[in-house]
């Protein structure tokens, strides 16, 4: 039965205290909704998405992202041997930088290590663990929130002071639109992404029955340490070929090359509730992540037991380790230039 939506429903926004950082800084939770009843909850810790509720055609709602109920759980998750970066904004550099070093303008930059000898997702304390500031919030025609973070020069040893701005918008077409921009005071490198674990069936279920499409025939070759070798792999008819819909893999941690201009990057479909998510981006890659050992000990929202198959990440981004690979798209942001990244997660209930 199709439930008629009340077209009088307005977009809304609310602000609540979510918790206190160890130094007493208040972390707020903002909730936005669009006219269809789609809801987004964002906290100022890591500009993290803690909830994304989608209205289904049958009138039910499903929260399609994993998360925690308390700030303490988000903070503590970064002490796990393999932190999940649950719902977080990742920067300055998403993915691994080999041996935590690269050259820029003939100078050797040595970053903090946090993944064996490598630097992962921005280093020891990346953007996912920073307190962001809310600059703007709209709940009229447009339902959006803009957060900023000012990363001091030398943070995690990255050159230049980097001013980052991020806007989450809920469109009336049930899209979550993420727009990032950044400016630097000195030449630097930047690669931002979003790290939600999606599950179109809600966080209690696993993603194995959901159908994945990745709209490409190429991915990055990686070493055993999951560092790109610089070579590209043709994946047609291999286990990594998701060009035609296939069940989600139980373990994957790979970057796919997006070379089909103006086409979608990837999609996920749950036939149990007929909900589909399509990912669009202006970035050259999508890193897809399922599995890993990071969930064995994790209690999620409403005391749910999370496990390696609870969710799938679609990390739209430049390639990991681009600063060390001349043949990858450049990750350098010049002083005075602007980094822009747009990603859309679009939801359709059939
Ligand atoms: C990315 C990495 C993974 C893992 C997760 C976070 O997807 O490629 O290896 O570190 O982030 O747990």
mmCIF file of C-alpha atoms in Angstrom, residues 41-308:
data_model
loop_
_atom_site.group_PDB
_atom_site.id
_atom_site.type_symbol
_atom_site.label_atom_id
_atom_site.label_comp_id
_atom_site.label_asym_id
_atom_site.label_seq_id
_atom_site.Cartn_x
_atom_site.Cartn_y
_atom_site.Cartn_z
ATOM 1 C CA UNK A 41 21.930 13.746 12.305
ATOM 2 C CA UNK A 42 25.408 15.248 12.386
ATOM 3 C CA UNK A 43 27.672 15.869 15.368
ATOM 4 C CA UNK A 44 30.412 18.472 15.581
ATOM 5 C CA UNK A 45 32.953 15.772 16.609
ATOM 6 C CA UNK A 46 34.542 14.775 13.286
ATOM 7 C CA UNK A 47 31.608 16.346 11.364
ATOM 8 C CA UNK A 48 30.308 12.807 11.803
ATOM 9 C CA UNK A 49 26.993 11.471 10.494
ATOM 10 C CA UNK A 50 25.333 9.502 13.290
ATOM 11 C CA UNK A 51 21.956 8.823 11.651
ATOM 12 C CA UNK A 52 20.439 8.890 8.158
ATOM 13 C CA UNK A 53 16.796 7.903 8.184
ATOM 14 C CA UNK A 54 15.033 7.146 4.935
ATOM 15 C CA UNK A 55 11.287 7.009 4.437
ATOM 16 C CA UNK A 56 10.250 3.879 2.541
ATOM 17 C CA UNK A 57 7.276 3.672 0.166
ATOM 18 C CA UNK A 58 5.358 1.585 2.699
ATOM 19 C CA UNK A 59 5.594 4.385 5.251
ATOM 20 C CA UNK A 60 8.342 2.781 7.362
ATOM 21 C CA UNK A 61 11.609 4.501 8.168
ATOM 22 C CA UNK A 62 15.021 2.881 8.006
ATOM 23 C CA UNK A 63 18.251 4.259 9.451
ATOM 24 C CA UNK A 64 20.795 3.362 6.779
ATOM 25 C CA UNK A 65 24.041 4.171 8.639
ATOM 26 C CA UNK A 66 25.847 2.594 11.566
ATOM 27 C CA UNK A 67 26.790 4.717 14.551
ATOM 28 C CA UNK A 68 27.032 5.091 18.300
ATOM 29 C CA UNK A 69 24.678 6.639 20.845
ATOM 30 C CA UNK A 70 27.317 8.478 22.869
ATOM 31 C CA UNK A 71 30.248 10.797 22.248
ATOM 32 C CA UNK A 72 32.341 8.602 24.509
ATOM 33 C CA UNK A 73 31.847 5.629 22.167
ATOM 34 C CA UNK A 74 32.921 7.711 19.160
ATOM 35 C CA UNK A 75 36.023 8.921 21.005
ATOM 36 C CA UNK A 76 36.906 5.456 22.329
ATOM 37 C CA UNK A 77 36.514 3.846 18.905
ATOM 38 C CA UNK A 78 39.741 5.616 17.918
ATOM 39 C CA UNK A 79 41.618 3.560 20.532
ATOM 40 C CA UNK A 80 40.707 0.281 18.827
ATOM 41 C CA UNK A 81 43.550 -1.491 16.988
ATOM 42 C CA UNK A 82 41.793 -0.717 13.699
ATOM 43 C CA UNK A 83 39.524 2.290 14.279
ATOM 44 C CA UNK A 84 36.345 2.178 12.200
ATOM 45 C CA UNK A 85 36.113 5.967 11.507
ATOM 46 C CA UNK A 86 32.399 5.469 12.002
ATOM 47 C CA UNK A 87 30.432 7.993 9.920
ATOM 48 C CA UNK A 88 33.337 10.411 10.099
ATOM 49 C CA UNK A 89 34.788 13.046 7.831
ATOM 50 C CA UNK A 90 38.298 11.939 6.929
ATOM 51 C CA UNK A 91 41.257 14.238 6.247
ATOM 52 C CA UNK A 92 43.715 15.718 5.520
ATOM 53 C CA UNK A 93 44.467 12.656 3.470
ATOM 54 C CA UNK A 94 42.014 9.766 3.125
ATOM 55 C CA UNK A 95 43.684 6.389 2.641
ATOM 56 C CA UNK A 96 47.271 5.358 3.241
ATOM 57 C CA UNK A 97 50.424 7.342 2.518
ATOM 58 C CA UNK A 98 53.277 4.902 2.160
ATOM 59 C CA UNK A 99 55.849 5.051 4.941
ATOM 60 C CA UNK A 100 54.176 8.324 6.021
ATOM 61 C CA UNK A 101 56.327 10.341 3.674
ATOM 62 C CA UNK A 102 56.210 12.117 0.334
ATOM 63 C CA UNK A 103 58.003 14.956 -1.451
ATOM 64 C CA UNK A 104 56.455 18.291 -2.198
ATOM 65 C CA UNK A 105 58.294 21.070 -4.004
ATOM 66 C CA UNK A 106 61.488 18.973 -3.567
ATOM 67 C CA UNK A 107 61.056 18.951 0.222
ATOM 68 C CA UNK A 108 60.593 15.695 2.108
ATOM 69 C CA UNK A 109 57.486 15.711 4.311
ATOM 70 C CA UNK A 110 57.403 13.197 7.178
ATOM 71 C CA UNK A 111 53.931 12.621 8.591
ATOM 72 C CA UNK A 112 52.888 10.954 11.843
ATOM 73 C CA UNK A 113 52.510 7.183 11.530
ATOM 74 C CA UNK A 114 49.327 5.450 12.629
ATOM 75 C CA UNK A 115 49.097 2.335 10.433
ATOM 76 C CA UNK A 116 52.358 0.402 10.879
ATOM 77 C CA UNK A 117 54.857 2.669 9.121
ATOM 78 C CA UNK A 118 52.154 4.351 7.084
ATOM 79 C CA UNK A 119 49.916 7.329 7.671
ATOM 80 C CA UNK A 120 46.215 6.469 7.398
ATOM 81 C CA UNK A 121 43.239 8.826 7.153
ATOM 82 C CA UNK A 122 45.106 11.970 8.180
ATOM 83 C CA UNK A 123 47.461 10.485 10.783
ATOM 84 C CA UNK A 124 47.360 10.140 14.572
ATOM 85 C CA UNK A 125 44.626 12.727 15.141
ATOM 86 C CA UNK A 126 42.938 13.444 11.842
ATOM 87 C CA UNK A 127 39.856 15.502 11.000
ATOM 88 C CA UNK A 128 37.616 12.650 12.209
ATOM 89 C CA UNK A 129 38.648 13.420 15.796
ATOM 90 C CA UNK A 130 38.515 17.217 15.601
ATOM 91 C CA UNK A 131 35.813 19.516 16.858
ATOM 92 C CA UNK A 132 34.185 21.231 13.882
ATOM 93 C CA UNK A 133 32.320 24.563 13.986
ATOM 94 C CA UNK A 134 28.851 25.048 12.578
ATOM 95 C CA UNK A 135 28.894 28.027 10.216
ATOM 96 C CA UNK A 136 25.424 27.875 8.748
ATOM 97 C CA UNK A 137 22.225 25.927 8.985
ATOM 98 C CA UNK A 138 19.191 26.168 6.699
ATOM 99 C CA UNK A 139 15.806 24.627 7.143
ATOM 100 C CA UNK A 140 13.681 26.499 4.639
ATOM 101 C CA UNK A 141 13.550 25.433 1.010
ATOM 102 C CA UNK A 142 16.959 23.929 1.443
ATOM 103 C CA UNK A 143 17.858 21.692 4.354
ATOM 104 C CA UNK A 144 21.568 21.991 4.930
ATOM 105 C CA UNK A 145 24.332 22.424 7.456
ATOM 106 C CA UNK A 146 27.807 23.854 6.862
ATOM 107 C CA UNK A 147 30.690 22.958 9.166
ATOM 108 C CA UNK A 148 34.237 24.268 9.129
ATOM 109 C CA UNK A 149 37.558 23.148 10.499
ATOM 110 C CA UNK A 150 40.766 25.149 10.484
ATOM 111 C CA UNK A 151 43.770 22.832 10.454
ATOM 112 C CA UNK A 152 46.876 24.655 11.688
ATOM 113 C CA UNK A 153 50.046 24.648 9.578
ATOM 114 C CA UNK A 154 52.124 21.626 10.539
ATOM 115 C CA UNK A 155 49.216 19.632 11.965
ATOM 116 C CA UNK A 156 50.243 15.958 11.636
ATOM 117 C CA UNK A 157 53.239 17.562 9.830
ATOM 118 C CA UNK A 158 51.227 18.575 6.769
ATOM 119 C CA UNK A 159 52.385 21.917 5.355
ATOM 120 C CA UNK A 160 50.096 24.967 5.234
ATOM 121 C CA UNK A 161 47.171 26.067 7.309
ATOM 122 C CA UNK A 162 44.146 24.386 5.707
ATOM 123 C CA UNK A 163 40.689 25.943 6.006
ATOM 124 C CA UNK A 164 38.064 23.295 5.317
ATOM 125 C CA UNK A 165 34.374 23.783 4.720
ATOM 126 C CA UNK A 166 31.823 21.012 4.412
ATOM 127 C CA UNK A 167 28.108 21.230 3.605
ATOM 128 C CA UNK A 168 25.605 18.422 4.044
ATOM 129 C CA UNK A 169 22.356 19.015 2.133
ATOM 130 C CA UNK A 170 19.194 16.928 2.010
ATOM 131 C CA UNK A 171 17.544 17.502 -1.363
ATOM 132 C CA UNK A 172 13.881 16.987 -2.100
ATOM 133 C CA UNK A 173 14.926 14.041 -4.288
ATOM 134 C CA UNK A 174 16.186 12.256 -1.160
ATOM 135 C CA UNK A 175 19.820 12.897 -1.862
ATOM 136 C CA UNK A 176 22.452 13.454 0.773
ATOM 137 C CA UNK A 177 24.762 15.917 -0.960
ATOM 138 C CA UNK A 178 28.234 16.438 0.504
ATOM 139 C CA UNK A 179 30.276 19.396 -0.725
ATOM 140 C CA UNK A 180 33.796 19.992 0.522
ATOM 141 C CA UNK A 181 36.092 22.905 -0.167
ATOM 142 C CA UNK A 182 39.508 23.776 1.211
ATOM 143 C CA UNK A 183 42.133 26.490 0.926
ATOM 144 C CA UNK A 184 45.721 26.494 2.106
ATOM 145 C CA UNK A 185 48.321 29.088 3.058
ATOM 146 C CA UNK A 186 51.147 26.985 1.557
ATOM 147 C CA UNK A 187 51.281 24.246 -1.078
ATOM 148 C CA UNK A 188 50.050 21.023 0.507
ATOM 149 C CA UNK A 189 48.164 17.811 -0.318
ATOM 150 C CA UNK A 190 44.515 17.134 0.440
ATOM 151 C CA UNK A 191 42.084 14.257 -0.021
ATOM 152 C CA UNK A 192 38.846 14.327 1.966
ATOM 153 C CA UNK A 193 36.213 11.628 2.221
ATOM 154 C CA UNK A 194 33.186 10.461 4.151
ATOM 155 C CA UNK A 195 33.280 7.196 6.119
ATOM 156 C CA UNK A 196 29.700 6.086 6.784
ATOM 157 C CA UNK A 197 29.015 2.371 6.961
ATOM 158 C CA UNK A 198 25.783 1.933 5.017
ATOM 159 C CA UNK A 199 23.251 -0.824 5.482
ATOM 160 C CA UNK A 200 20.019 -0.338 3.537
ATOM 161 C CA UNK A 201 18.282 -2.868 5.750
ATOM 162 C CA UNK A 202 19.195 -1.117 9.000
ATOM 163 C CA UNK A 203 22.164 -1.781 11.259
ATOM 164 C CA UNK A 204 20.889 -5.061 12.781
ATOM 165 C CA UNK A 205 21.140 -6.900 9.513
ATOM 166 C CA UNK A 206 24.215 -7.717 7.386
ATOM 167 C CA UNK A 207 25.001 -6.398 3.923
ATOM 168 C CA UNK A 208 25.717 -9.750 2.265
ATOM 169 C CA UNK A 209 22.350 -9.991 0.525
ATOM 170 C CA UNK A 210 22.513 -6.444 -0.811
ATOM 171 C CA UNK A 211 23.500 -5.983 -4.430
ATOM 172 C CA UNK A 212 26.535 -3.920 -5.272
ATOM 173 C CA UNK A 213 27.395 -2.248 -8.569
ATOM 174 C CA UNK A 214 30.704 -0.465 -9.100
ATOM 175 C CA UNK A 215 30.618 1.329 -12.424
ATOM 176 C CA UNK A 216 34.115 0.566 -13.694
ATOM 177 C CA UNK A 217 36.363 -2.118 -15.149
ATOM 178 C CA UNK A 218 39.499 -0.926 -13.333
ATOM 179 C CA UNK A 219 40.895 -0.746 -9.832
ATOM 180 C CA UNK A 220 44.210 0.061 -8.184
ATOM 181 C CA UNK A 221 46.669 -2.746 -7.631
ATOM 182 C CA UNK A 222 47.825 -2.830 -4.016
ATOM 183 C CA UNK A 223 50.611 -4.465 -1.995
ATOM 184 C CA UNK A 224 50.031 -6.779 0.992
ATOM 185 C CA UNK A 225 50.111 -3.658 3.177
ATOM 186 C CA UNK A 226 47.263 -2.252 1.060
ATOM 187 C CA UNK A 227 49.452 0.410 -0.539
ATOM 188 C CA UNK A 228 48.856 1.174 -4.244
ATOM 189 C CA UNK A 229 51.692 -0.106 -6.438
ATOM 190 C CA UNK A 230 50.975 2.550 -9.060
ATOM 191 C CA UNK A 231 49.571 -0.013 -11.483
ATOM 192 C CA UNK A 232 45.954 -0.398 -12.561
ATOM 193 C CA UNK A 233 44.205 -3.741 -12.766
ATOM 194 C CA UNK A 234 41.648 -4.738 -15.388
ATOM 195 C CA UNK A 235 38.962 -6.462 -13.330
ATOM 196 C CA UNK A 236 36.489 -7.680 -15.907
ATOM 197 C CA UNK A 237 35.389 -11.229 -15.022
ATOM 198 C CA UNK A 238 37.407 -11.285 -11.793
ATOM 199 C CA UNK A 239 36.098 -11.395 -8.198
ATOM 200 C CA UNK A 240 36.367 -7.597 -8.133
ATOM 201 C CA UNK A 241 34.108 -7.124 -11.138
ATOM 202 C CA UNK A 242 30.919 -5.475 -9.836
ATOM 203 C CA UNK A 243 29.993 -3.864 -13.164
ATOM 204 C CA UNK A 244 26.902 -6.068 -13.232
ATOM 205 C CA UNK A 245 25.068 -6.351 -9.869
ATOM 206 C CA UNK A 246 26.599 -8.883 -7.465
ATOM 207 C CA UNK A 247 26.074 -9.633 -3.786
ATOM 208 C CA UNK A 248 28.253 -7.524 -1.473
ATOM 209 C CA UNK A 249 31.572 -9.224 -0.807
ATOM 210 C CA UNK A 250 32.286 -10.269 2.795
ATOM 211 C CA UNK A 251 35.687 -8.614 2.708
ATOM 212 C CA UNK A 252 36.938 -5.835 0.491
ATOM 213 C CA UNK A 253 39.279 -2.891 1.027
ATOM 214 C CA UNK A 254 40.053 -1.610 -2.475
ATOM 215 C CA UNK A 255 40.022 1.527 -4.562
ATOM 216 C CA UNK A 256 38.099 1.493 -7.830
ATOM 217 C CA UNK A 257 38.978 3.844 -10.690
ATOM 218 C CA UNK A 258 36.114 6.062 -11.817
ATOM 219 C CA UNK A 259 36.775 6.894 -15.443
ATOM 220 C CA UNK A 260 33.208 7.058 -16.790
ATOM 221 C CA UNK A 261 32.614 10.791 -16.819
ATOM 222 C CA UNK A 262 29.158 11.972 -15.746
ATOM 223 C CA UNK A 263 28.045 8.492 -14.742
ATOM 224 C CA UNK A 264 27.260 7.133 -11.286
ATOM 225 C CA UNK A 265 30.156 5.665 -9.311
ATOM 226 C CA UNK A 266 28.451 2.803 -7.504
ATOM 227 C CA UNK A 267 25.118 1.614 -6.191
ATOM 228 C CA UNK A 268 23.675 -0.632 -3.522
ATOM 229 C CA UNK A 269 20.244 -2.274 -3.652
ATOM 230 C CA UNK A 270 18.338 -4.086 -0.908
ATOM 231 C CA UNK A 271 15.597 -6.202 -2.415
ATOM 232 C CA UNK A 272 14.087 -6.913 1.040
ATOM 233 C CA UNK A 273 12.768 -3.335 1.298
ATOM 234 C CA UNK A 274 13.326 -2.207 -2.307
ATOM 235 C CA UNK A 275 15.651 0.583 -1.261
ATOM 236 C CA UNK A 276 18.442 1.683 -3.551
ATOM 237 C CA UNK A 277 21.379 4.006 -2.937
ATOM 238 C CA UNK A 278 23.333 5.457 -5.856
ATOM 239 C CA UNK A 279 26.670 7.196 -5.355
ATOM 240 C CA UNK A 280 27.804 10.066 -7.591
ATOM 241 C CA UNK A 281 31.059 11.960 -7.243
ATOM 242 C CA UNK A 282 33.466 14.274 -9.019
ATOM 243 C CA UNK A 283 36.380 12.337 -7.505
ATOM 244 C CA UNK A 284 38.599 9.915 -9.478
ATOM 245 C CA UNK A 285 38.033 6.969 -7.149
ATOM 246 C CA UNK A 286 35.754 5.155 -4.758
ATOM 247 C CA UNK A 287 37.316 3.081 -2.009
ATOM 248 C CA UNK A 288 34.986 0.289 -0.961
ATOM 249 C CA UNK A 289 35.345 -1.230 2.474
ATOM 250 C CA UNK A 290 33.577 -4.185 4.079
ATOM 251 C CA UNK A 291 34.928 -6.387 6.838
ATOM 252 C CA UNK A 292 38.124 -5.909 8.714
ATOM 253 C CA UNK A 293 38.610 -6.680 12.368
ATOM 254 C CA UNK A 294 37.382 -3.395 13.679
ATOM 255 C CA UNK A 295 33.917 -4.513 14.705
ATOM 256 C CA UNK A 296 34.476 -7.535 16.897
ATOM 257 C CA UNK A 297 34.133 -5.567 20.097
ATOM 258 C CA UNK A 298 31.750 -2.845 19.055
ATOM 259 C CA UNK A 299 28.348 -2.087 20.496
ATOM 260 C CA UNK A 300 26.520 0.265 18.194
ATOM 261 C CA UNK A 301 23.379 2.361 18.438
ATOM 262 C CA UNK A 302 20.631 0.929 20.667
ATOM 263 C CA UNK A 303 23.103 -1.645 21.973
ATOM 264 C CA UNK A 304 23.383 -3.428 18.612
ATOM 265 C CA UNK A 305 26.306 -5.834 18.165
ATOM 266 C CA UNK A 306 28.282 -4.698 15.155
ATOM 267 C CA UNK A 307 30.315 -7.214 13.181
ATOM 268 C CA UNK A 308 32.439 -7.094 10.018
#
